[in-house]
mmCIF file of C-alpha atoms and ligand atoms in Angstrom:
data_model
loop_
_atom_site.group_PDB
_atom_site.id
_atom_site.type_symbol
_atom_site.label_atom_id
_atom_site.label_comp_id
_atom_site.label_asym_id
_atom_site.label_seq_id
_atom_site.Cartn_x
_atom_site.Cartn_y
_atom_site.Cartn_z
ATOM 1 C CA UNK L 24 30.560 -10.112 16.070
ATOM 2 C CA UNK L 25 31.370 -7.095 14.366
ATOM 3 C CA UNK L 26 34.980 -6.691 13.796
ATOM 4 C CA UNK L 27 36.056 -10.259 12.885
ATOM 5 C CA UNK L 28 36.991 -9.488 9.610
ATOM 6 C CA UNK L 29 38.804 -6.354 10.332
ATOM 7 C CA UNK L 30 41.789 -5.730 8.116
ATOM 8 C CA UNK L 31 40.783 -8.502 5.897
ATOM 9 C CA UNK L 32 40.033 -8.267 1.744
ATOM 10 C CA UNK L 33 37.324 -10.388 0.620
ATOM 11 C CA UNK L 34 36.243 -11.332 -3.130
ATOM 12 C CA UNK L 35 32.989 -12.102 -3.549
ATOM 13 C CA UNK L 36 32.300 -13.868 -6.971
ATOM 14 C CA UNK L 37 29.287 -12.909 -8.972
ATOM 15 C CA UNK L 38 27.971 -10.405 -5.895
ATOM 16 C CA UNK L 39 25.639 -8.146 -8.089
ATOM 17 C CA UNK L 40 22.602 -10.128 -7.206
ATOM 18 C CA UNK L 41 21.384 -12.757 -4.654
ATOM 19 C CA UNK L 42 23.296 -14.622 -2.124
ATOM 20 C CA UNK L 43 26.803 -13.117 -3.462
ATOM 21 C CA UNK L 44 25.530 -10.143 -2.805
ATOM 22 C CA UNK L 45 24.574 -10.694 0.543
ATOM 23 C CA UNK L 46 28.002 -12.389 0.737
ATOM 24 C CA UNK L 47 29.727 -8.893 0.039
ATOM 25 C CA UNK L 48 27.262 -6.817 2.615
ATOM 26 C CA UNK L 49 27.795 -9.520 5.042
ATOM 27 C CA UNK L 50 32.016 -9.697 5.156
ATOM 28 C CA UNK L 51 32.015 -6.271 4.754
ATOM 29 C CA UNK L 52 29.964 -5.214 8.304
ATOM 30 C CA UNK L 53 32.546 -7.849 9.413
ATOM 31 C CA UNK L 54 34.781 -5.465 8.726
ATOM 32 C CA UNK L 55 36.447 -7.247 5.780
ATOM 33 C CA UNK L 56 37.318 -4.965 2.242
ATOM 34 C CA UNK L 57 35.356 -6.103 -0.361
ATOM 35 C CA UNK L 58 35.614 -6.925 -4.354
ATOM 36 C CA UNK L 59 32.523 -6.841 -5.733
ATOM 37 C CA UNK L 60 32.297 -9.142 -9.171
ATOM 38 C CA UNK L 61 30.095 -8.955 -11.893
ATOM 39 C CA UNK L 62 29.831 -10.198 -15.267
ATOM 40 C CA UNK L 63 27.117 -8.051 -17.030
ATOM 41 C CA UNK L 64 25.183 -5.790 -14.548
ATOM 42 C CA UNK L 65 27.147 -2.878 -13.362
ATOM 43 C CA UNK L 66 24.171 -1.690 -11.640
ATOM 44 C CA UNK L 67 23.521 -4.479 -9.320
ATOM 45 C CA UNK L 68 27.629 -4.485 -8.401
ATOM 46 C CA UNK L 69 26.748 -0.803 -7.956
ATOM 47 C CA UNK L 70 24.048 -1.618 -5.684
ATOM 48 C CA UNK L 71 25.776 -3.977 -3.471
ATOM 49 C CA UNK L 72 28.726 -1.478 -3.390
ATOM 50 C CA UNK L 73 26.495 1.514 -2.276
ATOM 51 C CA UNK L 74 24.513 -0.882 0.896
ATOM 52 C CA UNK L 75 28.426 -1.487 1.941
ATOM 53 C CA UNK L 76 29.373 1.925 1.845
ATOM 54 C CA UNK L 77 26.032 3.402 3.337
ATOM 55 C CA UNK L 78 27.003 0.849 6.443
ATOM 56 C CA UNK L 79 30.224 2.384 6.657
ATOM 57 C CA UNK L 80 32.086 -0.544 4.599
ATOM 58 C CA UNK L 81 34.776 -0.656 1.739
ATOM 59 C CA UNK L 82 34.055 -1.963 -1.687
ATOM 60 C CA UNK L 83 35.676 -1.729 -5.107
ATOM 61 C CA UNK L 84 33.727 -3.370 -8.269
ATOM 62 C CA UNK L 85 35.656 -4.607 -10.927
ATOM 63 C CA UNK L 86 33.825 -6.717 -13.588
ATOM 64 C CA UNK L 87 35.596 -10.085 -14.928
ATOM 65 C CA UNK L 88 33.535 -13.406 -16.045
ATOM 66 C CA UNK L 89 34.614 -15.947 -14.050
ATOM 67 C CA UNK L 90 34.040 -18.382 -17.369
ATOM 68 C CA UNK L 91 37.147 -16.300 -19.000
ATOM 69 C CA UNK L 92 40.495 -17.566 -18.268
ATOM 70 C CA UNK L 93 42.338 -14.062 -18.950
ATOM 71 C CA UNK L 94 39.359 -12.442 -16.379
ATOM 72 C CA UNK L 95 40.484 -14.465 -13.240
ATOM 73 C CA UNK L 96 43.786 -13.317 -13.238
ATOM 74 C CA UNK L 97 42.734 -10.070 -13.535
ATOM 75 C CA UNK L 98 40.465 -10.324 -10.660
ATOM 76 C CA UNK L 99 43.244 -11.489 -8.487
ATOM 77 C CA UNK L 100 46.051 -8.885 -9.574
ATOM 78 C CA UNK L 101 42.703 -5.820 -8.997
ATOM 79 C CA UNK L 102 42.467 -7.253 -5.950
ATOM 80 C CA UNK L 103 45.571 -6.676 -4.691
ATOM 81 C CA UNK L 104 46.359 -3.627 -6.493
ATOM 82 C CA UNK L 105 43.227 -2.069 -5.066
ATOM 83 C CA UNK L 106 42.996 -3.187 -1.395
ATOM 84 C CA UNK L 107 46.557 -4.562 -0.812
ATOM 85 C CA UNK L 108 45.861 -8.243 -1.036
ATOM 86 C CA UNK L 109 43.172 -10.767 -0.810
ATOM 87 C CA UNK L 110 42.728 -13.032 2.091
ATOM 88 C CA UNK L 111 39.191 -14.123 1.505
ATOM 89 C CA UNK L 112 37.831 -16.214 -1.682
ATOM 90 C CA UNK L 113 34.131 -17.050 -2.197
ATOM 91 C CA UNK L 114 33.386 -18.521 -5.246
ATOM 92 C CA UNK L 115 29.425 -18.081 -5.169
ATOM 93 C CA UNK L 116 28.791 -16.511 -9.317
ATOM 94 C CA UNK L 117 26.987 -20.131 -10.222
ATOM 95 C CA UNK L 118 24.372 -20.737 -13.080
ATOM 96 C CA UNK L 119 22.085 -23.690 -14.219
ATOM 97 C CA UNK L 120 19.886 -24.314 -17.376
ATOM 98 C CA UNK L 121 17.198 -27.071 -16.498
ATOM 99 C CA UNK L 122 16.929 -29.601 -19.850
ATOM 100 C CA UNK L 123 16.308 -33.765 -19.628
ATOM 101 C CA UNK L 124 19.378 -35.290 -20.250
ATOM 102 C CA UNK L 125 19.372 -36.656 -23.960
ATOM 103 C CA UNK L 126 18.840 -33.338 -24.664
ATOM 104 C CA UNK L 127 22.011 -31.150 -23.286
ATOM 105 C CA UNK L 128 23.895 -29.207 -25.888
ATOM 106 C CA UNK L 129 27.567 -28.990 -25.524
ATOM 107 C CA UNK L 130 27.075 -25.652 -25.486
ATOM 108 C CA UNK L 131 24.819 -25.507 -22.508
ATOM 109 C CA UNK L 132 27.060 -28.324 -20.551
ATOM 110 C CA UNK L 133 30.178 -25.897 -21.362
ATOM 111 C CA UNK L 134 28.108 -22.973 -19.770
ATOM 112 C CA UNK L 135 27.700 -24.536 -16.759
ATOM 113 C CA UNK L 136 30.800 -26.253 -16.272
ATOM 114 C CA UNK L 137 33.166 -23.691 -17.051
ATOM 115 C CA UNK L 138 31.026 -21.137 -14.609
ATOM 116 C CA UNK L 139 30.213 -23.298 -11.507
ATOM 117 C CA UNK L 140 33.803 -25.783 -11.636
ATOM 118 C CA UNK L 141 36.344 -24.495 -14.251
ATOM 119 C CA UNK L 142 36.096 -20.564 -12.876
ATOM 120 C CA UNK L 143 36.477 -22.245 -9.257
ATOM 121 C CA UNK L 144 39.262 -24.257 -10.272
ATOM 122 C CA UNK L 145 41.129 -21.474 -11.726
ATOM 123 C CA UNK L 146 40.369 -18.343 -9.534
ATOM 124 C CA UNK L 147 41.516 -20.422 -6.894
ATOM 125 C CA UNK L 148 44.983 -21.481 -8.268
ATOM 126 C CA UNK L 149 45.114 -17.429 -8.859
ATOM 127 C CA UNK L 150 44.495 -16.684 -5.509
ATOM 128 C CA UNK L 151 46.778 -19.322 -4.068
ATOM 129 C CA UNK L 152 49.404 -19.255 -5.865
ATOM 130 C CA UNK L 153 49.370 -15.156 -4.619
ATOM 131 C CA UNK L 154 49.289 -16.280 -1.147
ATOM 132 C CA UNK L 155 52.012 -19.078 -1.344
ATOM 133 C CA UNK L 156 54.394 -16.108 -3.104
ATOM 134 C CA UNK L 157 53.407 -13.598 -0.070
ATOM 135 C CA UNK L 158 53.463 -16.541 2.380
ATOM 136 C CA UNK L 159 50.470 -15.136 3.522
ATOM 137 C CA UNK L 160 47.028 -17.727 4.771
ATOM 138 C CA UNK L 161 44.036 -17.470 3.530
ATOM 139 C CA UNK L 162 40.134 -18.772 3.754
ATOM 140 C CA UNK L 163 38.444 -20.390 0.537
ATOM 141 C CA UNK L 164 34.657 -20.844 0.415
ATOM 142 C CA UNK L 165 32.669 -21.984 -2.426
ATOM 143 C CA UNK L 166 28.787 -21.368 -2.297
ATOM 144 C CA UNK L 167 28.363 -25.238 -3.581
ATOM 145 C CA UNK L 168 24.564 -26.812 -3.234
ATOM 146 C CA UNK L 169 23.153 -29.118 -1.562
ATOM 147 C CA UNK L 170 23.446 -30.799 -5.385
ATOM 148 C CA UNK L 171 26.501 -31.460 -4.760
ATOM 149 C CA UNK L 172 25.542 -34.516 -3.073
ATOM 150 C CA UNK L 173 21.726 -35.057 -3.860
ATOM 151 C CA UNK L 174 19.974 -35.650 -7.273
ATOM 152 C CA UNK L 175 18.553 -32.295 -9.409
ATOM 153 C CA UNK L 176 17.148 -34.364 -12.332
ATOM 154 C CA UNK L 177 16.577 -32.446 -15.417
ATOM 155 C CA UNK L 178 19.619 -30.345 -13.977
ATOM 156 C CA UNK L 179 22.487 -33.057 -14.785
ATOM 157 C CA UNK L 180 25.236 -30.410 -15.890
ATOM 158 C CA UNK L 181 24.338 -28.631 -12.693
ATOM 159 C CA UNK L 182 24.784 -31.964 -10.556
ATOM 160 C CA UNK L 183 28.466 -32.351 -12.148
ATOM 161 C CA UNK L 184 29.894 -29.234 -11.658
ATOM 162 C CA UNK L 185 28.641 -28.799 -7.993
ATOM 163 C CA UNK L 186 29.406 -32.433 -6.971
ATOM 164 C CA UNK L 187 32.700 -31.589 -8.819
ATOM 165 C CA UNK L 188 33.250 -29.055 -6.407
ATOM 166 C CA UNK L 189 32.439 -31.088 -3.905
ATOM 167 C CA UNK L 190 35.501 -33.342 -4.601
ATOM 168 C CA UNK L 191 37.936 -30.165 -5.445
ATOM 169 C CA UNK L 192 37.530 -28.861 -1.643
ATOM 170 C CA UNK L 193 37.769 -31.958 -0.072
ATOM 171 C CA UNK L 194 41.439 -32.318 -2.422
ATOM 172 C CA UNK L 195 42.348 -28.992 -1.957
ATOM 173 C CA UNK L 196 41.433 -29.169 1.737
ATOM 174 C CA UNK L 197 44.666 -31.459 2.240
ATOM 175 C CA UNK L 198 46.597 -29.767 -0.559
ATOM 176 C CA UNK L 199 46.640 -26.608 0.812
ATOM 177 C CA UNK L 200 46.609 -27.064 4.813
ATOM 178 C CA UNK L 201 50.458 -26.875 4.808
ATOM 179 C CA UNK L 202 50.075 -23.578 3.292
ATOM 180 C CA UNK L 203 47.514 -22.194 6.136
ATOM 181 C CA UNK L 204 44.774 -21.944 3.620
ATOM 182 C CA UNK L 205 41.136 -22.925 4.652
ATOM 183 C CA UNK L 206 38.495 -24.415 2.141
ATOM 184 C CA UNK L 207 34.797 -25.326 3.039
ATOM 185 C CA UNK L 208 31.641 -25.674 0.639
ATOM 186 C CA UNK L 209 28.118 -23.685 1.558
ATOM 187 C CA UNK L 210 25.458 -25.821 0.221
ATOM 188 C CA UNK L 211 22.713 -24.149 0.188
ATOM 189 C CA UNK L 212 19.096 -25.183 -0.073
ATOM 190 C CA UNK L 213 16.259 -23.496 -1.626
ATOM 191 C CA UNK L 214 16.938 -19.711 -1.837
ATOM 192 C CA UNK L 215 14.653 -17.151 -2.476
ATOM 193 C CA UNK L 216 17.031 -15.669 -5.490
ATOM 194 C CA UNK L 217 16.969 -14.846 -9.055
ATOM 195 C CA UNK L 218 18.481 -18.193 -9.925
ATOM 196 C CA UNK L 219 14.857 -19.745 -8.803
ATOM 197 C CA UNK L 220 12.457 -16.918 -10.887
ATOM 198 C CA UNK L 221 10.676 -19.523 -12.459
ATOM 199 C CA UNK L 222 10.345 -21.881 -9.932
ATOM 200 C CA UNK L 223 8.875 -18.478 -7.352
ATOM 201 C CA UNK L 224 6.288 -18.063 -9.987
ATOM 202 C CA UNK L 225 5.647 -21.389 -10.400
ATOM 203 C CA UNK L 226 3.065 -22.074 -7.319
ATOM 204 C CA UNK L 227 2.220 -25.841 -7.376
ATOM 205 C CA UNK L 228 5.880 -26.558 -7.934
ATOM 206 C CA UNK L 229 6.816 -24.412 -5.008
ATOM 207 C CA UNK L 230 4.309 -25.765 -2.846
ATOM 208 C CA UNK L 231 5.519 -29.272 -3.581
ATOM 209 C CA UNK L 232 9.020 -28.027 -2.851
ATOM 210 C CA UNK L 233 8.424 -26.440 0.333
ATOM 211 C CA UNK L 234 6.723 -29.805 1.326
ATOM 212 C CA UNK L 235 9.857 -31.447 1.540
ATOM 213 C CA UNK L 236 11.788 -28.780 3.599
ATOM 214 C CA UNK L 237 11.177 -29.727 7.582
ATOM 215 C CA UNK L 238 11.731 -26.110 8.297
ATOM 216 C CA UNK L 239 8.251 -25.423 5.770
ATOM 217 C CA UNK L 240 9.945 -22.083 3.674
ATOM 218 C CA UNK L 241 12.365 -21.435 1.320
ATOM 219 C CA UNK L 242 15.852 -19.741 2.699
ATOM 220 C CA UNK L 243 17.228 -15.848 2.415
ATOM 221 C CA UNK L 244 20.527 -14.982 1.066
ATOM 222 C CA UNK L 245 21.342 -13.002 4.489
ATOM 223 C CA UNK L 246 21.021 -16.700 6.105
ATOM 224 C CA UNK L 247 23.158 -18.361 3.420
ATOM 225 C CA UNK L 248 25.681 -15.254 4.267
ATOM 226 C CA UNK L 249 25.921 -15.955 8.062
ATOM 227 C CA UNK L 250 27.507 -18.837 7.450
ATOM 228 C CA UNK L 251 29.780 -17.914 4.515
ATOM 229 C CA UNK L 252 31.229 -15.074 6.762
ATOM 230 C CA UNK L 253 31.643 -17.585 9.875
ATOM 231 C CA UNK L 254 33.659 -20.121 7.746
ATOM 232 C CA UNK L 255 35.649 -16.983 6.263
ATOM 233 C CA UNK L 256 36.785 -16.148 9.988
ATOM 234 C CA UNK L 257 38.945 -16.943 12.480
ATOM 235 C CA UNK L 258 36.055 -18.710 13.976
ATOM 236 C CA UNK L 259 36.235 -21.571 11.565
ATOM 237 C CA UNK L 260 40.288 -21.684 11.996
ATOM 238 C CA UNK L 261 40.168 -25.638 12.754
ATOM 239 C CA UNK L 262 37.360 -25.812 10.041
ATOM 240 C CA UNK L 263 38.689 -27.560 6.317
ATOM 241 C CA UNK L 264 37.602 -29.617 3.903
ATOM 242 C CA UNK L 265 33.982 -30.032 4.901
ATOM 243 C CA UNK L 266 30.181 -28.779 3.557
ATOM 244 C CA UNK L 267 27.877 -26.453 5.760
ATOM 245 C CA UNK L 268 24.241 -27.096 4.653
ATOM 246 C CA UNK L 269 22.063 -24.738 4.883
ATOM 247 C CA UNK L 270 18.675 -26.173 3.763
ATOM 248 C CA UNK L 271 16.508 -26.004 6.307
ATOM 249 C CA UNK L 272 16.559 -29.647 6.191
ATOM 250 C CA UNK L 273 15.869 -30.571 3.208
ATOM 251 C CA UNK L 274 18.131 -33.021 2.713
ATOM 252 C CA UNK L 275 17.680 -35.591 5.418
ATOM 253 C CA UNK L 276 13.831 -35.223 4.871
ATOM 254 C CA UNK L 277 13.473 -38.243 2.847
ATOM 255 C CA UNK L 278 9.512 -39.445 3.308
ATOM 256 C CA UNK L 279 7.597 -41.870 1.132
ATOM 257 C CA UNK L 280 4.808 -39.828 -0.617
HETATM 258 P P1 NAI S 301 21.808 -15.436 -8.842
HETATM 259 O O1 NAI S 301 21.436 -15.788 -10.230
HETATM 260 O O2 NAI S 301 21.182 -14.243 -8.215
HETATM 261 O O3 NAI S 301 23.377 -15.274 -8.680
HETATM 262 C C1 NAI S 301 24.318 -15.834 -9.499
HETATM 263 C C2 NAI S 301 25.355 -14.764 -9.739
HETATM 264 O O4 NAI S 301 26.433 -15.307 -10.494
HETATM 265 C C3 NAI S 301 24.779 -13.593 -10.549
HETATM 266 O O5 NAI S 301 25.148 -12.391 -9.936
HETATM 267 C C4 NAI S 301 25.427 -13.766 -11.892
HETATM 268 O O6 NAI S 301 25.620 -12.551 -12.584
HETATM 269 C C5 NAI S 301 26.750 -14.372 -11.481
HETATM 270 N N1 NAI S 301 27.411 -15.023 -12.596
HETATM 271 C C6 NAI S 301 26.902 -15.956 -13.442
HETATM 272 N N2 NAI S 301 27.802 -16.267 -14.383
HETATM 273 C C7 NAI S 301 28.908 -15.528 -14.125
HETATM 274 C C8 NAI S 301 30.164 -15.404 -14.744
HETATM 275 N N3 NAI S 301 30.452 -16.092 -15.844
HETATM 276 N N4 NAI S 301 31.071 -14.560 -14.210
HETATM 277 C C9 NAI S 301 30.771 -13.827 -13.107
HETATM 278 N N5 NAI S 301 29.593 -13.903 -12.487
HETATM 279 C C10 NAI S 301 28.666 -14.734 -12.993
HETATM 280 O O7 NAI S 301 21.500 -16.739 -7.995
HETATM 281 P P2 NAI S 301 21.995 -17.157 -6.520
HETATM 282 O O8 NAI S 301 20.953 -18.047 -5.999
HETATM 283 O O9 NAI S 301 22.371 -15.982 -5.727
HETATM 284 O O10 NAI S 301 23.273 -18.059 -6.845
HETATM 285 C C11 NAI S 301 24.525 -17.903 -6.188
HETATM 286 C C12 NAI S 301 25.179 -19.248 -5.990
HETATM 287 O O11 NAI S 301 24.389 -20.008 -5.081
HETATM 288 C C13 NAI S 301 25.306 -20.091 -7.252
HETATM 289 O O12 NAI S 301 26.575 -20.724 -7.262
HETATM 290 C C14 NAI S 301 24.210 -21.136 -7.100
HETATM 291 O O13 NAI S 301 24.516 -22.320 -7.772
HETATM 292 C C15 NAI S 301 24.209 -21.306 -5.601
HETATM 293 N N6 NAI S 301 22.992 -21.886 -5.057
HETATM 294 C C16 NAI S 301 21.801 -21.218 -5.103
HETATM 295 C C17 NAI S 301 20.677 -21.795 -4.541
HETATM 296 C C18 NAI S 301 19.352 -21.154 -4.553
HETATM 297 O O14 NAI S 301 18.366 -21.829 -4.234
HETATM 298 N N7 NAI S 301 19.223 -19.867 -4.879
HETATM 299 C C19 NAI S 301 20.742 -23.084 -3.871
HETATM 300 C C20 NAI S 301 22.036 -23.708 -3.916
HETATM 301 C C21 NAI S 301 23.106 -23.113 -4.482
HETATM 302 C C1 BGC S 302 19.349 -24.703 -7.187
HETATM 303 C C2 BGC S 302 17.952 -24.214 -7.017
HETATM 304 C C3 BGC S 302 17.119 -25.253 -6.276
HETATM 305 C C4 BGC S 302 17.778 -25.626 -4.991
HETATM 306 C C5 BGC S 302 17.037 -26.732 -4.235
HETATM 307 C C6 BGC S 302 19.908 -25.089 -5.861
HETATM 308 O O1 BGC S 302 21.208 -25.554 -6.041
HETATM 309 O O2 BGC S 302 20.146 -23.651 -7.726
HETATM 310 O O3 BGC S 302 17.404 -23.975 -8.291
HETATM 311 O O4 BGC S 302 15.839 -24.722 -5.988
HETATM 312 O O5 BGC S 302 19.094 -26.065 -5.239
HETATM 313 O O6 BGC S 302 16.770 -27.832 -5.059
#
């Protein structure tokens, strides 16, 4: 397996912490050249940069907030100053803020929005509209959630932006074929990450939870990464336009209580 990114630059959204972070470590023993993102902690890109390099990978951090128009650009343009190009996009920096409905602020709905869809949206057009100038191909995958498709109440901004995406890559999948550029969705499950703090220290709620997943735990980041870096290859070349889940089953376990 080793090798089937070689030669390849990969940027890894958000990849200071959790599953983008895994991301990065993952397409990097692939043998791809990584970007490490962050928005505010140097020391986790630092991190993630340091378990590439100690595996004998190549990483470059450069910071940029994905919810900043003049950042993506930026991100792009480092990118290819840095490493020569950028063949890979995964769009995995994502954020939620749990509150009932009648009770979203525009400011929180903005939060989420312009992090988990508007960033996408954007980041990508940067990155493509590279690739169509270089007439180069390129993979696209967004770490999406199995929300993109199933009901998170109390989460609704959440729901919208990742069923959003959902929509995007299944649009972009036939805008950008012609151009030899790839784009798939990772939705993943229940992750044992940061994102979920409250929920891991939360123990009837997470014993509820696991309930409903068939395979009876919560998934790691590494497993979420295995198939990011499979749809990223040359593996997945017939591969566009569709959703890997990665749930441990989750999703089709519908059971009355
Ligand atoms: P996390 O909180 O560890 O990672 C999110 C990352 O995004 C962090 O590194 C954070 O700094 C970064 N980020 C947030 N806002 C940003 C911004 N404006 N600009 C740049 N980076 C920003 O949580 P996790 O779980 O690793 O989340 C990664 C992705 O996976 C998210 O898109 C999330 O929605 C998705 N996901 C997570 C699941 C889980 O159960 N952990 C399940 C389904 C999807
Ligand atoms: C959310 C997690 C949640 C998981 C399963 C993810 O998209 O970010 O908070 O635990 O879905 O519901």
């Amino acid at each position: 397996m080793a090798g089937r990114l070689n030669g390849k630059v990969a940027l890894v959204t958000g990849s200071s912490s959790g599953i983008g972070q895994a991301i990065a470590v993952r397409l990097a023993a692939d043998g791809a050249a990584v970007v490490v993102n962050y928005r505010g902690s140097s020391e986790g890109a630092a991190k993630t940069k340091q378990q590439i390099e100690e595996a004998g990978g190549r990483a470059v951090v450069v910071q940029g907030d994905v919810s900043k128009m003049e950042d993506l650009q930026r991100l792009i343009d480092e990118s290819w100053t840095q490493l020569g190009g950028c063949d890979i996009l995964v769009n995995n920096a994502g954020v939620e803020k749990g509150a009932d409905f009648w009770e979203v602020t525009e400011e929180d709905y903005d939060m989420v929005l312009n992090v988990n869809l508007k960033g996408v949206f954007f980041l990508t057009q940067a990155f493509v509209r590279r690739l169509r100038e270089a007439k180069r191909p390129g993979r696209i995958v967004n770490i999406s959630s199995v929300h993109e498709d199933m009901a998170f109440p109390h989460f609704s901004t959440y729901c919208a932006a990742k069923g959003g995406l959902r929509m995007l890559t299944r649009n972009l999948a036939v805008e950008l074929g012609s151009l030899g550029i790839t784009i798939n969705n990772v939705a993943p499950g229940a992750i044992a990450t940061p994102i979920n703090a409250k929920l891991l220290d939360d123990k009837p709620k997470l014993d509820s939870l696991l309930k409903n997943i068939p395979l009876g735990r919560m998934g790691s980041s590494e497993e979420v990464a295995g198939v990011t870096a499979f749809l990223a290859s040359d593996e997945a070349a017939y591969v566009t336009g569709s959703t890997y889940v990665v749930d441990g089953g989750l999703m089709v376990d519908y059971h009355e209580q």
